[in-house]
Short mmCIF file of C-alpha atoms in Angstrom, two decimals:
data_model
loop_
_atom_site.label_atom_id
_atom_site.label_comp_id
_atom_site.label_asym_id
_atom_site.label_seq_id
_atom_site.Cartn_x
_atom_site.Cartn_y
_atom_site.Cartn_z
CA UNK R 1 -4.31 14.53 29.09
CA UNK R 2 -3.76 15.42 25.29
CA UNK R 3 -7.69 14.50 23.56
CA UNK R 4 -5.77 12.34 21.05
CA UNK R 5 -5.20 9.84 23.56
CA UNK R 6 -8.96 8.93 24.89
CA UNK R 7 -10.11 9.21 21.14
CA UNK R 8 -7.50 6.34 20.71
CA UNK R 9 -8.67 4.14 23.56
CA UNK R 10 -11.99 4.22 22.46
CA UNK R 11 -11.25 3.79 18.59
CA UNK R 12 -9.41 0.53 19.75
CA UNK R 13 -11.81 -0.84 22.23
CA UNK R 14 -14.30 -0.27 19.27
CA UNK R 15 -12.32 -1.98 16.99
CA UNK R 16 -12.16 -5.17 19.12
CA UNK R 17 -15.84 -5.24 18.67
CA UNK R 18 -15.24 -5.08 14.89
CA UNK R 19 -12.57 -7.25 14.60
CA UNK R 20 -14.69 -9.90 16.71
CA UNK R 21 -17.87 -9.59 14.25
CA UNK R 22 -15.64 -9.63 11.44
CA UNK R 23 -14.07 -13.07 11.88
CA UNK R 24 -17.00 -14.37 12.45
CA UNK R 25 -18.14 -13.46 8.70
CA UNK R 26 -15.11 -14.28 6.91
CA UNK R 27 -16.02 -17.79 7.80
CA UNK R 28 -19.60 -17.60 6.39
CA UNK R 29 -18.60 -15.37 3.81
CA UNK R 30 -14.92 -15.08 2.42
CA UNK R 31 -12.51 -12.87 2.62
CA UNK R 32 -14.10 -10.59 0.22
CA UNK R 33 -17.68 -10.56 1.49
CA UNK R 34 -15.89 -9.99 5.31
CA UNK R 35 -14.35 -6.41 4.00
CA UNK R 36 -17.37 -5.42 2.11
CA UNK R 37 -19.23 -5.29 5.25
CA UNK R 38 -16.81 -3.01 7.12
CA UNK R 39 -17.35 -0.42 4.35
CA UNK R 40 -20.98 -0.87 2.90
CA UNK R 41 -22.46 -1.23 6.54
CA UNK R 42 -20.42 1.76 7.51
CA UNK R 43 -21.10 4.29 5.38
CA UNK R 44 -24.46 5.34 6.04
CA UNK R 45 -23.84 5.76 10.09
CA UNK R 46 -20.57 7.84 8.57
CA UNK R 47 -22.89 9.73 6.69
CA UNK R 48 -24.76 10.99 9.43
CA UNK R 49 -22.09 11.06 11.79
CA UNK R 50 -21.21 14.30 8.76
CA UNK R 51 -24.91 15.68 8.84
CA UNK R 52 -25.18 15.84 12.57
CA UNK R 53 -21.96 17.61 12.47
CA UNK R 54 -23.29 20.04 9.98
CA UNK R 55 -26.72 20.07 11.09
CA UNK R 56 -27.04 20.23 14.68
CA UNK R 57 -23.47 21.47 15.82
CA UNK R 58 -23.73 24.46 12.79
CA UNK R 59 -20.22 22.65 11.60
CA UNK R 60 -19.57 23.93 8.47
CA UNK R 61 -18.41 21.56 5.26
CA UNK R 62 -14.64 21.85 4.28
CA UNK R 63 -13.53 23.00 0.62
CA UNK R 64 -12.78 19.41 -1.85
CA UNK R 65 -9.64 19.63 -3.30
CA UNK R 66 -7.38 17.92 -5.36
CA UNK R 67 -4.80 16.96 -2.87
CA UNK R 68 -7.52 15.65 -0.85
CA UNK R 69 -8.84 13.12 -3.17
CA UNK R 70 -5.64 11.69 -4.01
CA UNK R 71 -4.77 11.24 -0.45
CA UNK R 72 -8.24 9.77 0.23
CA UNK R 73 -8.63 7.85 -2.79
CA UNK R 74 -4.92 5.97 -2.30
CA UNK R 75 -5.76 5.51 1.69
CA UNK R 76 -8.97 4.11 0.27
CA UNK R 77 -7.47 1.38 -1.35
CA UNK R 78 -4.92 0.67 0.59
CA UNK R 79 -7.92 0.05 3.38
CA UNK R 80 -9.09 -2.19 1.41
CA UNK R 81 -6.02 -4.60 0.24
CA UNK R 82 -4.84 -4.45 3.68
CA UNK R 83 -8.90 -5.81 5.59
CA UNK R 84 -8.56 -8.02 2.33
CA UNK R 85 -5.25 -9.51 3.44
CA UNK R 86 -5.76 -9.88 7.03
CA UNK R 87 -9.09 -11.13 6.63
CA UNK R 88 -7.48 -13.83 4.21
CA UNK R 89 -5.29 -15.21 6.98
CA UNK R 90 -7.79 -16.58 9.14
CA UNK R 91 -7.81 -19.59 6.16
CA UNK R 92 -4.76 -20.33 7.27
CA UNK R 93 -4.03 -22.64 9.96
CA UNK R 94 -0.55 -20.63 11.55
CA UNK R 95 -2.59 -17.25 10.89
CA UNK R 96 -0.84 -16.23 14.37
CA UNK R 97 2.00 -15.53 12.40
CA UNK R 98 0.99 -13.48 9.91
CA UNK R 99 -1.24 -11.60 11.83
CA UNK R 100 1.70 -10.56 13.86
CA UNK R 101 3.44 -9.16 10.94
CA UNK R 102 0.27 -7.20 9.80
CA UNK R 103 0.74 -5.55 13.38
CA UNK R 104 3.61 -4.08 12.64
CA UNK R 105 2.12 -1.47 11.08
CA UNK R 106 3.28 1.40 13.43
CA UNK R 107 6.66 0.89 12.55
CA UNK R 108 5.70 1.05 8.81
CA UNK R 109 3.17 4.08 9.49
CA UNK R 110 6.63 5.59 10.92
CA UNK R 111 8.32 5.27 7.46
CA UNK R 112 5.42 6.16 5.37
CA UNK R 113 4.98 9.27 7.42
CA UNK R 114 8.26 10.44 7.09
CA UNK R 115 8.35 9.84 3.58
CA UNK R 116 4.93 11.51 2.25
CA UNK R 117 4.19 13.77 5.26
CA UNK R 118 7.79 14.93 6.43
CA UNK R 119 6.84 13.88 10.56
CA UNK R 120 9.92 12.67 12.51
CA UNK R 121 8.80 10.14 15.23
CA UNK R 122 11.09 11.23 18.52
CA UNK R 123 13.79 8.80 19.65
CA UNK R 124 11.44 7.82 22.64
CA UNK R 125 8.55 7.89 20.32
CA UNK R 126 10.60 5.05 18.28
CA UNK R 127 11.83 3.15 21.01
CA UNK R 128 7.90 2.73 22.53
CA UNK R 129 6.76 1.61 18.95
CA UNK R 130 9.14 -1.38 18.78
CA UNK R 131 8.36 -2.16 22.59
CA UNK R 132 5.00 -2.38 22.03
CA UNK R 133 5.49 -4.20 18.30
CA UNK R 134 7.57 -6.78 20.45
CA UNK R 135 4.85 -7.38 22.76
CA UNK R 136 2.23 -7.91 20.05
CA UNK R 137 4.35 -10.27 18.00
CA UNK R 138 5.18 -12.19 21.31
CA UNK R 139 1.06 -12.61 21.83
CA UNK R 140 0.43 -13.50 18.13
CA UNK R 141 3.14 -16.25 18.19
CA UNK R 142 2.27 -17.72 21.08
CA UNK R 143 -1.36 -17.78 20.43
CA UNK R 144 -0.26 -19.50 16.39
CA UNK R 145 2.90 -21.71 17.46
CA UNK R 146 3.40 -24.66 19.32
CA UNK R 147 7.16 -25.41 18.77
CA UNK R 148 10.84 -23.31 18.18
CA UNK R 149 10.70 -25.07 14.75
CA UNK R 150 7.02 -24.20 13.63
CA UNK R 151 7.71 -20.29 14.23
CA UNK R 152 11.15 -20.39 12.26
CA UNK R 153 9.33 -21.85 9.50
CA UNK R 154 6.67 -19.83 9.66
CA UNK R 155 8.79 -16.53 9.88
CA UNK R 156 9.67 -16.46 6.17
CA UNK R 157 6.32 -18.48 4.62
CA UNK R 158 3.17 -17.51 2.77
CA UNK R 159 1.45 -16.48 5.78
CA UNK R 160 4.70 -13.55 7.33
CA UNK R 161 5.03 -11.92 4.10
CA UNK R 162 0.91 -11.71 4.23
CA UNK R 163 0.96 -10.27 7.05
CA UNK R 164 3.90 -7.91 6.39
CA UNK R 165 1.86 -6.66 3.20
CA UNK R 166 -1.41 -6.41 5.18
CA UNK R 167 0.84 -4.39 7.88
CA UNK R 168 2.27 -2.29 5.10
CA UNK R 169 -0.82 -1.41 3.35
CA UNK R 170 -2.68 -0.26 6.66
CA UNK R 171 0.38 2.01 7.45
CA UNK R 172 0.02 3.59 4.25
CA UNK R 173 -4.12 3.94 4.43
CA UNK R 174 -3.60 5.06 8.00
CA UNK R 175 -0.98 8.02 6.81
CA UNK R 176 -3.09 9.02 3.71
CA UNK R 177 -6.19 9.74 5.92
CA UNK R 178 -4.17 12.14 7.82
CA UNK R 179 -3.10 13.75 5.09
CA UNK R 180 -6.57 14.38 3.23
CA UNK R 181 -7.64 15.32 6.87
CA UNK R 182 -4.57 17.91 6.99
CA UNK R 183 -4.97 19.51 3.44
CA UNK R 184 -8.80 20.70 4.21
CA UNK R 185 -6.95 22.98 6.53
CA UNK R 186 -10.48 23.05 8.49
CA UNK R 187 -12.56 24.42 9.88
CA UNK R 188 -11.88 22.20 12.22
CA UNK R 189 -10.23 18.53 13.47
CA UNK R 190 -13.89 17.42 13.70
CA UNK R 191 -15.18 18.41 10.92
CA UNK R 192 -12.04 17.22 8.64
CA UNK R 193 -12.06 14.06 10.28
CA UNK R 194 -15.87 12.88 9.57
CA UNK R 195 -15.67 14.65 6.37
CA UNK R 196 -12.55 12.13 5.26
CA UNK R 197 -14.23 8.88 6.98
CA UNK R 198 -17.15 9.88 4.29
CA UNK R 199 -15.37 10.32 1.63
CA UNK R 200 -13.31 6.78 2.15
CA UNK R 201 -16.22 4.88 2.89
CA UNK R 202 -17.93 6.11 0.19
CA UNK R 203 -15.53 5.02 -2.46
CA UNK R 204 -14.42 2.10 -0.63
CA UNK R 205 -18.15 1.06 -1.21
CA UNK R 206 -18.05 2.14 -4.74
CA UNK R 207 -15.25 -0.15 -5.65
CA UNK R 208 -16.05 -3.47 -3.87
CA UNK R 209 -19.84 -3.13 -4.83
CA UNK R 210 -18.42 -2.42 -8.53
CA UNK R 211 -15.36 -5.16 -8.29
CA UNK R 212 -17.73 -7.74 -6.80
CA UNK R 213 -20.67 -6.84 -8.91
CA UNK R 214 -18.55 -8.19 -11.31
CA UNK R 215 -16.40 -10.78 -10.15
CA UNK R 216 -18.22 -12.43 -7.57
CA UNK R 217 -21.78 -11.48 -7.32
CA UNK R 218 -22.49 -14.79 -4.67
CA UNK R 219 -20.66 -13.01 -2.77
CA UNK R 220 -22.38 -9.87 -2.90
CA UNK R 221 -25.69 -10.55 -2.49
CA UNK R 222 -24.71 -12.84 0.97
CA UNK R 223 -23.79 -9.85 1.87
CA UNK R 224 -26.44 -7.71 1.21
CA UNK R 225 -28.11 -10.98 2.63
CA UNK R 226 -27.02 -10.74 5.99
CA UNK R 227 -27.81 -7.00 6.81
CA UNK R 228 -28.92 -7.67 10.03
CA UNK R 229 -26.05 -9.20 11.73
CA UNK R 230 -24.15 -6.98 9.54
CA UNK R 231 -25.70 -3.68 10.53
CA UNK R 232 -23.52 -4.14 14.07
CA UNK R 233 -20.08 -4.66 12.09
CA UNK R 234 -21.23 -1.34 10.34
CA UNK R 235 -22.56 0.85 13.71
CA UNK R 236 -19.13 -0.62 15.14
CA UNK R 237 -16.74 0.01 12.81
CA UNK R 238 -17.68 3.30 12.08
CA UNK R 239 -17.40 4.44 15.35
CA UNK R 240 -13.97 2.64 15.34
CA UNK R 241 -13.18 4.69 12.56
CA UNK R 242 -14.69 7.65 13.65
CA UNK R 243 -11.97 7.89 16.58
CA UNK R 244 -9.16 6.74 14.50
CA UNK R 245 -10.01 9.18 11.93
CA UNK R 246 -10.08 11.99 14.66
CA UNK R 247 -7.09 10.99 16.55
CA UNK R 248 -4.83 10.62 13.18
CA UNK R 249 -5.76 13.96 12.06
CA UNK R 250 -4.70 15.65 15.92
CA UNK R 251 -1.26 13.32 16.25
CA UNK R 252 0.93 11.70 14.73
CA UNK R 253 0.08 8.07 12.64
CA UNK R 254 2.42 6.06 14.42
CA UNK R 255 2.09 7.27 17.78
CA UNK R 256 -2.10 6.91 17.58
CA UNK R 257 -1.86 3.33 15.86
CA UNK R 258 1.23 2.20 18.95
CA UNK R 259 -1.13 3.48 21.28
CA UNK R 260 -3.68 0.94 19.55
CA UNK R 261 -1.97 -1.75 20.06
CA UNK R 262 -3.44 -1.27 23.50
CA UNK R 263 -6.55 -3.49 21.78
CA UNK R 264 -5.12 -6.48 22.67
CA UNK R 265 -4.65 -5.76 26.46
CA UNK R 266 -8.73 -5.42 26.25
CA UNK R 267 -8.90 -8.36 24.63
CA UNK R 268 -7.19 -10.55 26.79
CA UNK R 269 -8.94 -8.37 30.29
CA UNK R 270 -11.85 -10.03 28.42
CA UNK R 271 -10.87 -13.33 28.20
CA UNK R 272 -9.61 -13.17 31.57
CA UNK R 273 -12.60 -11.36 33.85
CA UNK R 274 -15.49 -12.23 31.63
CA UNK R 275 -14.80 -16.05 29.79
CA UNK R 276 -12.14 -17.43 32.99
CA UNK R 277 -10.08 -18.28 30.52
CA UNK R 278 -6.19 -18.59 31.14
CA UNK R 279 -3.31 -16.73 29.44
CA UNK R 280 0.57 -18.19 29.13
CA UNK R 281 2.98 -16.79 30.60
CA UNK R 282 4.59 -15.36 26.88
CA UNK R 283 1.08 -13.72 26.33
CA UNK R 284 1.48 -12.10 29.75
CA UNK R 285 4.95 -11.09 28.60
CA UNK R 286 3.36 -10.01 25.39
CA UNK R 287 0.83 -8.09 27.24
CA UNK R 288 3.49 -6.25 29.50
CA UNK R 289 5.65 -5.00 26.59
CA UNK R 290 2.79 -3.28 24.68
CA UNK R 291 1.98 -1.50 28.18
CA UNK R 292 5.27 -0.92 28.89
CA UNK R 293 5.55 0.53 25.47
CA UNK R 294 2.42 2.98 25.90
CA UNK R 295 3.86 4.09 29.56
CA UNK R 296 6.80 5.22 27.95
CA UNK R 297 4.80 6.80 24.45
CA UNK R 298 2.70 9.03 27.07
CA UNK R 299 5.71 9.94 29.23
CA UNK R 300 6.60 13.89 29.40
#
C-alpha cells in the first residue's frame, strides 16, 4: 500500500473530529470566531510537531524561499475564505446544499492543479473523483432537502454558489500547500510537510488575530475565552492537517482530497454503530458511490 493512502485515512477521520467541534462553536461564536480557532489553537501543537522533527528525529530545517512564501501565503488565505464560507452556511437553514457544493473541491483541486502545478489527473483518476463527488452531493442533499422542488431551488441560490466558492477556495489552498511543500525540494516529505503546516498556521493566525483585532474584537476575546474547549479543535485539527499536509506533498491534490471524501463513510459508521441512528436509502446510495469511487482511485 502506497503511505499516501493511510496518511489520508487518518487526516480524514481526524478531520471529522474537527469538523464536529467546529460546528459546535460557530453557534456560540460566529463564523469568524469558529475559523480563528482552527488556526490560533493549532499552531502551537504545529509548532512542535516542527521541533520534534528537528529535535529528536535530527530532521534538518528546509531553505525559505521566495516561491515558497507565495505559495504558502496564497494557500493561507485561501484556507481561510474557504473555513470562513463553510462555516457561514450552517446559518442557513438548506446548508445541505451548499455544503455539497463546497465538496466538490476535488474536481476543482483537479483544475487548479493542472493549471499552477502542470499534474494531469489519469482518465480513471477523473472518473473516481466525480463518482465519489456524486455520492457526497447525493448525502448532502438528502440530509438538506425534503422535496424535488426545494433542491431545484436551492441548486442556483445564495447558499450553492457559497458552497461552490467555499469548494473553490479549498481546492486552491489545498494545491498551494503542495506546491510550497514541493519547492523546498527537502530534505525530506516530512520535514517539508510540517515545515509548510507552520508556516500557514502561523500567518493564518497573524491575519485573523490582526483582521479581528480590528474589526471585531467580541469576537476575539470569546475566543481567546474559550481556550479550553478550544484547545481540542486545535490538538485535532492539527493532526488533521498534519496528514493532509503530508499526503498532498507525496500525491497528487485531487486524488488525496477524493480519497477524503471517505470522511463521510466514518461519519455515518458512527451514527450507525455508536448513536442507532438510521440512514435513507439515498444516503446509503450516497455512501456507496464515494466507496465505489475510492475502489476504483486505488485500483492498479
Amino acid at each position: 500500500m502506497e503511505l499516501w493512502i493511510p496518511i489520508t485515512l487518518a487526516a480524514a477521520f481526524s478531520q471529522n473530529i474537527r469538523s464536529a467541534l467546529q460546528k459546535h462553536f460557530s453557534t456560540s461564536l460566529g463564523a469568524t470566531g469558529a475559523t480563528f480557532l482552527r488556526f490560533a489553537y493549532g499552531f502551537p501543537f504545529a509548532v512542535i510537531y516542527l521541533l520534534v522533527l528537528n529535535g529528536h528525529f535530527e530532521m534538518p530545517l528546509p531553505r525559505f524561499n521566495g516561491e515558497f512564501f507565495t505559495y504558502v501565503f496564497v494557500g493561507g488565505m485561501a484556507q481561510i475564505i474557504a473555513t470562513f464560507l463553510l462555516v457561514y452556511l450552517f446559518r442557513f437553514k438548506n446548508f445541505a446544499v451548499g455544503t455539497a457544493y463546497s465538496k466538490t473541491e476535488p474536481i476543482q483541486a483537479a483544475i487548479f492543479g493542472l493549471i499552477f502545478l502542470g499534474e494531469h489527473v489519469s482518465p480513471g483518476g477523473a472518473a473516481a473523483i466525480a463518482l465519489g463527488t456524486l455520492g457526497v452531493i447525493a448525502i448532502s442533499l438528502a440530509r438538506g432537502a425534503r422535496s424535488l422542488s426545494q433542491v431545484v431551488n436551492s441548486l442556483i441560490g445564495r447558499t450553492a454558489l457559497i458552497g461552490l466558492a467555499s469548494g473553490a477556495a479549498f481546492g486552491l489552498s489545498a494545491v498551494c500547500y503542495r506546491g510550497a511543500s514541493l519547492s523546498l525540494g527537502g530534505p525530506n516529505f516530512l520535514m517539508q510537510a510540517a515545515y509548510t503546516l507552520v508556516w500557514a498556521t502561523f500567518l493564518q493566525t497573524l491575519v485573523m488575530t490582526l483582521w479581528m483585532g480590528w474589526r471585531d474584537r467580541g469576537q476575539l476575546k470569546a475566543s481567546l475565552a474559550a481556550w479550553r474547549s478550544a484547545f481540542w479543535v486545535g490538538v485535532s485539527g492539527i493532526v488533521g492537517s498534519a496528514c493532509w499536509f503530508t499526503a498532498m506533498t507525496l500525491q497528487n491534490v485531487a486524488y488525496v482530497r477524493m480519497l477524503g471524501q471517505v470522511e463521510l463513510i466514518f461519519s455515518f459508521a458512527m451514527s450507525v454503530f455508536f448513536f442507532r441512528e438510521k440512514i435513507t436509502g439515498i444516503e446509503l446510495l450516497g455512501c456507496l458511490l464515494i466507496g465505489g469511487g475510492i475502489v476504483l482511485l486505488l485500483s492498479p
